[in-house]
Amino acid sequence: MENKKELRNWLDAFGLDHPLVIAGPCSAETEEQVLKIAHQLKDSDATVFRAGIWKPRTRPGNFEGVGALGLKWMQRAKEETGMLTTTEVANANHVELALKHDIDILWIGARTTVSPFIVQDIADALKGTDKPVLIKNPVNPDLALWLGAVERFYTADVNNLGVIHRGFSTYEKTRYRNNPEWQVAVDLQNRFPDLPLILDPSHIAGRRDIIFELSQTALDLNYDGLMIETHHNPDKAWSDAAQQITPETLIKYTEDLRIRKEVGEAAEFKNKINTLRTQIDVVDHQLIEMLGKRMTIADAIGQLKKDHNVAVLQSKRWNEILGKMILQGEEKNLSEEFILRVFKAIHQESINHQEKIINN
Ligand code: PEP
Ligand code: MN
């Protein structure tokens, strides 16, 4: 990554690069593991070392973290490598311990951001300190809940804030462990343009092969940084093994990632248009996903029609759909002509799918 842009707010004060790269294991496992990974990251673009000390697990019985003991290992990693450190805090006691062990940046986990009571307790425990806090999005795609957590910290006079986009859980299993729903983060960015926005591609992906492309999309959307889970032996990690990458891979990725940020004259126009174009790409991608989903349902209907010997074309049903879509389109300022053209094309594709099923 080259082409660093001017820094802003507390990232400046900490002398942190743009984009800010945070890397390190999902969990601190042993002192050797923490030190080994930190040393492997020492000369990379990552300037902040992450490790989970207390691990909130959705289901009990998984590794729940080494606890306060690991904070000493983090301190040692900082002394030996000069990297800053960050860990997740989920209650006032964690805050006290993390402060005592000189952790540089705290982050609030996705399962904590959903709870205004706990967020308030943590904000109160940090009242008036200048400790930077990164707030992960809540597990559900609720922008108000995310903003509410940010506001609780500001109100407690904790002002060095940033947000981490780690995706949103869905019942239906998709390509992602946590669906990115980029629009939620883009909306937040538009509302608070000065709040550093960091992508956590690891928890969005849940697998290592799409970490790079997610990171590139974030940079194209003008994010301020990345937090990437990194482990010297990912497959043997005690938590989130499938999504961790080696420090070596991280170094390769940061070399290959491109910041498309323009500088100089006409830069403002170009940067804005690049960000907007990436937003369009994200929506186009969602359109294809949705069309694919619609065809899968059409296939199931085709199968049912075949089993019950019903004709493919059902004109009455089709006219009802069209009428509804034209009305809904009007609300979104889409012309009747456009809706007719789009839905005729979609309908034709559904018919083709169903005919294939019936004739097979
Ligand atoms: C983590 O960063 O390891 C973690 C538990 O993240 P999240 O809160 O996003 O699930
Ligand atoms: Mn993790």
Coordinates of C-alpha atoms and ligand atoms in Angstrom, one line a residue:
M1 CA 0.0 0.0 0.0
E2 CA 1.4 3.3 -0.9
N3 CA 0.0 6.8 -1.2
K4 CA -0.7 7.6 2.4
K5 CA -3.4 10.3 2.8
E6 CA -3.3 13.1 5.4
L7 CA -4.2 11.8 8.8
R8 CA -7.1 13.0 10.9
N9 CA -8.2 13.3 14.5
W10 CA -6.6 11.1 17.2
L11 CA -4.9 8.8 14.6
D12 CA -2.7 11.8 14.0
A13 CA -1.9 12.3 17.6
F14 CA -0.8 8.6 17.9
G15 CA 1.3 9.0 14.7
L16 CA -0.6 6.1 13.1
D17 CA -0.4 5.5 9.4
H18 CA -3.2 5.5 6.9
P19 CA -4.5 3.1 6.5
L20 CA -4.2 1.9 10.0
V21 CA -3.4 -1.8 10.0
I22 CA -4.2 -3.9 13.2
A23 CA -3.1 -7.5 13.1
G24 CA -2.6 -10.4 15.6
P25 CA -4.4 -13.5 16.7
C26 CA -8.0 -13.9 17.4
S27 CA -7.0 -15.1 20.9
A28 CA -3.8 -14.9 23.0
E29 CA -3.1 -18.6 23.6
T30 CA 0.3 -18.8 25.2
E31 CA 3.1 -16.3 25.9
E32 CA 5.3 -17.9 23.2
Q33 CA 2.4 -17.6 20.6
V34 CA 1.8 -14.0 21.4
L35 CA 5.5 -13.1 21.2
K36 CA 6.1 -15.1 18.1
I37 CA 3.3 -13.5 16.1
A38 CA 4.2 -10.0 17.4
H39 CA 7.8 -10.5 16.2
Q40 CA 6.7 -11.7 12.8
L41 CA 4.5 -8.6 12.5
K42 CA 7.2 -6.2 13.8
D43 CA 8.4 -4.9 10.4
S44 CA 5.1 -5.1 8.6
D45 CA 2.6 -2.3 7.9
A46 CA 0.7 -3.4 11.0
T47 CA 1.4 -0.9 13.8
V48 CA -1.1 -2.2 16.3
F49 CA -1.0 -5.7 17.7
R50 CA -4.4 -7.3 18.5
A51 CA -5.2 -10.3 20.7
G52 CA -8.4 -11.4 22.4
I53 CA -7.9 -12.0 26.1
W54 CA -11.5 -12.5 27.1
K55 CA -13.4 -14.2 24.3
P56 CA -17.2 -13.8 24.1
R57 CA -18.4 -17.1 22.6
T58 CA -21.8 -17.5 21.1
R59 CA -21.9 -21.1 22.4
P60 CA -20.3 -22.3 25.7
G61 CA -17.6 -24.9 25.6
N62 CA -15.3 -23.1 23.1
F63 CA -12.0 -21.5 24.2
E64 CA -13.0 -18.4 26.3
G65 CA -9.6 -16.8 26.5
V66 CA -6.7 -16.9 28.9
G67 CA -7.9 -13.9 30.9
A68 CA -5.8 -11.3 32.7
L69 CA -2.6 -13.4 32.5
G70 CA -2.5 -12.6 28.8
L71 CA -2.2 -8.9 29.4
K72 CA 1.3 -9.4 30.7
W73 CA 2.2 -11.1 27.4
M74 CA 0.7 -8.2 25.5
Q75 CA 2.9 -5.8 27.5
R76 CA 5.9 -7.8 26.7
A77 CA 5.0 -7.9 23.0
K78 CA 4.8 -4.1 23.1
E79 CA 8.2 -3.7 24.8
E80 CA 9.9 -6.1 22.5
T81 CA 8.4 -4.9 19.2
G82 CA 7.4 -1.3 19.7
M83 CA 3.9 -2.1 18.4
L84 CA 0.8 -0.6 20.1
T85 CA -1.6 -3.1 21.6
T86 CA -5.3 -3.6 21.5
T87 CA -7.8 -6.0 23.1
E88 CA -11.5 -6.4 23.6
V89 CA -13.1 -5.3 26.8
A90 CA -16.6 -6.4 27.7
N91 CA -17.1 -5.0 31.2
A92 CA -15.7 -2.4 33.7
N93 CA -13.4 -5.0 35.3
H94 CA -11.8 -5.7 31.9
V95 CA -11.3 -2.0 31.4
E96 CA -9.6 -1.6 34.8
L97 CA -7.2 -4.5 34.0
A98 CA -6.5 -3.4 30.5
L99 CA -5.7 0.2 31.7
K100 CA -3.4 -1.2 34.4
H101 CA -1.5 -3.2 31.8
D102 CA -1.1 -0.2 29.5
I103 CA -3.1 -1.6 26.6
D104 CA -3.1 1.3 24.1
I105 CA -6.4 0.9 22.3
L106 CA -9.6 -0.9 23.5
W107 CA -12.2 -2.4 21.3
I108 CA -15.8 -3.2 22.1
G109 CA -17.0 -6.5 20.7
A110 CA -20.1 -7.0 18.5
R111 CA -21.9 -8.9 21.2
T112 CA -21.3 -6.1 23.6
T113 CA -22.4 -3.2 21.3
V114 CA -25.9 -4.7 21.3
S115 CA -26.3 -4.0 25.0
P116 CA -26.8 -0.4 26.0
F117 CA -26.4 -1.2 29.7
I118 CA -23.0 -2.8 29.2
V119 CA -21.8 -0.2 26.8
Q120 CA -22.8 2.5 29.4
D121 CA -20.9 0.7 32.2
I122 CA -17.8 0.5 30.0
A123 CA -18.1 4.2 29.0
D124 CA -18.5 5.2 32.7
A125 CA -15.4 3.2 33.5
L126 CA -13.4 5.2 30.9
K127 CA -15.0 8.5 31.7
G128 CA -12.7 11.4 30.9
T129 CA -9.8 9.3 29.8
D130 CA -8.1 9.8 26.4
K131 CA -8.0 6.0 25.8
P132 CA -8.9 5.3 22.2
V133 CA -11.9 3.0 21.8
L134 CA -12.9 1.2 18.6
I135 CA -16.6 0.1 18.6
K136 CA -17.5 -2.9 16.6
N137 CA -20.9 -2.9 14.9
P138 CA -23.6 -4.8 16.8
V139 CA -24.3 -8.4 15.5
N140 CA -27.5 -7.2 14.0
P141 CA -27.7 -4.6 11.2
D142 CA -29.0 -1.8 13.4
L143 CA -27.3 1.5 12.6
A144 CA -29.0 3.3 15.6
L145 CA -27.7 0.7 18.0
W146 CA -24.1 1.2 16.7
L147 CA -24.5 5.0 16.8
G148 CA -26.0 4.8 20.2
A149 CA -22.8 3.1 21.5
V150 CA -20.7 5.8 19.9
E151 CA -22.8 8.5 21.5
R152 CA -22.6 6.8 25.0
F153 CA -18.8 7.2 24.8
Y154 CA -18.9 10.8 23.5
T155 CA -21.3 11.6 26.3
A156 CA -18.9 10.1 28.9
D157 CA -16.2 12.4 27.4
V158 CA -14.3 9.6 25.8
N159 CA -13.5 11.3 22.5
N160 CA -10.9 9.2 20.8
L161 CA -13.3 6.9 19.0
G162 CA -13.4 4.8 15.9
V163 CA -15.7 2.1 14.6
I164 CA -15.0 -1.4 13.3
H165 CA -17.2 -2.9 10.6
R166 CA -17.2 -6.7 11.2
G167 CA -20.4 -7.7 9.4
F168 CA -23.9 -8.8 10.6
S169 CA -25.1 -12.3 11.4
T170 CA -27.9 -13.8 9.3
Y171 CA -29.9 -16.9 9.9
E172 CA -29.4 -18.1 6.4
K173 CA -25.9 -19.2 5.7
T174 CA -24.3 -17.2 2.9
R175 CA -20.9 -16.8 1.4
Y176 CA -19.9 -14.9 4.5
R177 CA -19.8 -15.7 8.2
N178 CA -21.2 -12.3 8.8
N179 CA -22.9 -10.5 5.9
P180 CA -21.1 -7.2 5.2
E181 CA -24.2 -5.0 4.4
W182 CA -21.8 -2.3 3.3
Q183 CA -24.6 0.2 3.1
V184 CA -24.9 0.3 6.9
A185 CA -21.2 1.3 7.3
V186 CA -21.4 3.7 4.3
D187 CA -24.4 5.4 6.0
L188 CA -22.4 5.7 9.2
Q189 CA -19.4 7.1 7.3
N190 CA -21.7 9.7 5.7
R191 CA -23.1 10.8 9.0
F192 CA -19.8 10.9 10.9
P193 CA -17.1 11.5 8.2
D194 CA -14.4 12.2 10.8
L195 CA -14.9 9.0 12.8
P196 CA -12.2 6.5 11.7
L197 CA -13.8 3.5 10.0
I198 CA -12.0 0.2 10.1
L199 CA -12.8 -3.0 8.4
D200 CA -12.5 -6.4 10.1
P201 CA -12.6 -8.7 7.0
S202 CA -11.7 -11.7 9.2
H203 CA -15.1 -11.9 11.0
I204 CA -17.0 -10.9 7.9
A205 CA -15.4 -13.7 5.8
G206 CA -15.1 -16.5 8.4
R207 CA -12.6 -18.0 5.9
R208 CA -9.2 -16.8 4.6
D209 CA -9.7 -16.9 0.9
I210 CA -11.8 -13.7 0.6
I211 CA -9.9 -11.5 3.2
F212 CA -8.0 -9.8 0.4
E213 CA -10.9 -8.8 -1.8
L214 CA -12.9 -7.5 1.2
S215 CA -9.9 -5.4 2.3
Q216 CA -9.6 -3.9 -1.2
T217 CA -13.3 -3.1 -1.2
A218 CA -12.9 -1.3 2.1
L219 CA -10.0 0.8 0.8
D220 CA -12.0 1.6 -2.3
L221 CA -14.8 2.8 0.0
N222 CA -12.3 5.1 1.7
Y223 CA -12.1 3.2 5.0
D224 CA -9.4 4.3 7.4
G225 CA -7.9 0.9 8.3
L226 CA -8.1 -2.8 8.6
M227 CA -8.1 -5.2 11.5
I228 CA -7.0 -8.7 10.3
E229 CA -6.7 -11.8 12.4
T230 CA -3.1 -13.2 12.0
H231 CA -1.6 -16.3 13.5
H232 CA 1.7 -18.1 12.9
N233 CA -0.1 -21.4 12.5
P234 CA -3.7 -20.5 11.6
D235 CA -5.0 -24.1 11.3
K236 CA -4.0 -24.8 14.8
A237 CA -5.5 -21.6 16.3
W238 CA -7.6 -22.1 19.4
S239 CA -10.4 -19.9 18.0
D240 CA -11.5 -18.8 14.5
A241 CA -8.9 -21.0 12.8
A242 CA -10.5 -20.9 9.4
Q243 CA -10.3 -17.2 9.0
Q244 CA -6.8 -16.4 10.3
I245 CA -3.8 -15.8 7.9
T246 CA -0.1 -15.9 8.6
P247 CA 2.0 -12.8 9.2
E248 CA 3.7 -13.6 5.9
T249 CA 0.4 -13.5 4.0
L250 CA -0.6 -10.3 5.8
I251 CA 2.6 -8.7 4.6
K252 CA 2.0 -9.9 1.0
Y253 CA -1.6 -8.5 1.2
T254 CA -0.5 -5.1 2.4
E255 CA 1.9 -4.9 -0.5
D256 CA -0.7 -5.8 -3.0
L257 CA -3.6 -3.7 -1.7
R258 CA -4.1 -0.5 -3.6
I259 CA -5.1 2.8 -2.2
R260 CA -6.9 4.5 -5.0
K261 CA -6.9 7.8 -3.2
E262 CA -5.9 10.6 -5.6
V263 CA -3.9 13.6 -4.4
G264 CA -3.5 17.0 -6.0
E265 CA -5.8 19.0 -8.3
A266 CA -9.2 17.6 -9.1
A267 CA -8.6 15.0 -6.3
E268 CA -11.8 15.8 -4.5
F269 CA -13.9 15.0 -7.5
K270 CA -12.0 11.8 -8.3
N271 CA -12.1 10.5 -4.7
K272 CA -15.8 11.2 -4.4
I273 CA -16.5 9.5 -7.7
N274 CA -14.3 6.5 -6.9
T275 CA -16.1 6.0 -3.6
L276 CA -19.5 6.3 -5.2
R277 CA -18.5 3.9 -8.0
T278 CA -17.5 1.3 -5.4
Q279 CA -20.9 1.8 -3.7
I280 CA -22.5 1.1 -7.1
D281 CA -20.4 -2.0 -7.5
V282 CA -21.5 -3.2 -4.1
V283 CA -25.2 -2.7 -5.0
D284 CA -24.8 -4.4 -8.4
H285 CA -23.2 -7.4 -6.6
Q286 CA -26.2 -7.5 -4.3
L287 CA -28.6 -7.3 -7.3
I288 CA -27.0 -10.4 -8.8
E289 CA -27.1 -12.2 -5.5
M290 CA -30.8 -11.4 -5.2
L291 CA -31.6 -12.4 -8.8
G292 CA -29.8 -15.7 -8.2
K293 CA -31.9 -16.2 -5.1
R294 CA -35.1 -15.5 -7.0
M295 CA -34.2 -18.0 -9.7
T296 CA -33.6 -20.7 -7.1
I297 CA -37.1 -20.1 -5.8
A298 CA -38.5 -20.2 -9.3
D299 CA -36.7 -23.5 -9.8
A300 CA -38.5 -24.9 -6.7
I301 CA -41.8 -23.7 -8.1
G302 CA -40.9 -25.3 -11.5
Q303 CA -40.3 -28.6 -9.7
L304 CA -43.7 -28.3 -7.9
K305 CA -45.5 -27.5 -11.1
K306 CA -43.9 -30.5 -12.8
D307 CA -44.9 -32.8 -9.9
H308 CA -48.5 -31.6 -10.1
N309 CA -48.7 -31.3 -13.8
V310 CA -49.4 -27.5 -13.8
A311 CA -48.6 -25.2 -16.8
V312 CA -45.5 -23.0 -16.5
L313 CA -47.1 -19.7 -17.4
Q314 CA -49.7 -18.5 -14.9
S315 CA -50.9 -15.1 -16.5
K316 CA -53.1 -14.1 -13.6
R317 CA -50.3 -14.4 -11.0
W318 CA -47.9 -12.6 -13.3
N319 CA -50.2 -9.6 -13.8
E320 CA -50.6 -9.3 -10.0
I321 CA -46.9 -9.2 -9.6
L322 CA -46.4 -6.6 -12.2
G323 CA -49.1 -4.4 -10.7
K324 CA -47.5 -4.5 -7.3
M325 CA -44.0 -3.8 -8.6
I326 CA -45.2 -0.8 -10.6
L327 CA -46.7 0.7 -7.5
Q328 CA -43.6 0.0 -5.4
G329 CA -41.5 1.4 -8.2
E330 CA -43.4 4.6 -8.2
E331 CA -42.5 5.1 -4.5
K332 CA -38.8 4.8 -5.4
N333 CA -39.2 7.2 -8.4
L334 CA -38.8 4.4 -10.9
S335 CA -40.8 4.7 -14.1
E336 CA -43.5 2.2 -15.1
E337 CA -41.7 1.7 -18.4
F338 CA -38.5 0.7 -16.5
I339 CA -40.2 -1.6 -14.1
L340 CA -42.0 -3.3 -17.0
R341 CA -38.8 -3.9 -18.9
V342 CA -36.9 -5.2 -15.9
F343 CA -39.6 -7.5 -14.7
K344 CA -40.4 -8.8 -18.1
A345 CA -36.7 -9.8 -18.4
I346 CA -36.7 -11.4 -15.0
H347 CA -40.0 -13.2 -15.7
Q348 CA -38.6 -14.6 -19.0
E349 CA -35.5 -15.9 -17.2
S350 CA -37.8 -17.6 -14.6
I351 CA -39.9 -19.2 -17.4
N352 CA -36.7 -20.5 -19.1
H353 CA -35.5 -22.0 -15.8
Q354 CA -38.9 -23.7 -15.2
E355 CA -39.2 -25.0 -18.7
K356 CA -35.8 -26.6 -18.4
I357 CA -37.0 -28.4 -15.2
I358 CA -40.3 -29.5 -16.7
N359 CA -38.7 -30.8 -19.9
N360 CA -36.1 -32.7 -18.1
Ligands
PEP1 C1 -12.8 -10.8 17.8 O1 -12.4 -9.8 17.3 O2 -12.0 -11.8 17.9 C2 -14.2 -11.0 18.1 C3 -14.7 -11.8 19.0 O3 -14.9 -10.2 17.3 P1 -16.5 -9.9 17.2 O4 -16.9 -9.1 18.4 O5 -16.5 -9.0 16.0 O6 -17.2 -11.2 17.0
MN2 MN -12.0 -13.9 16.3

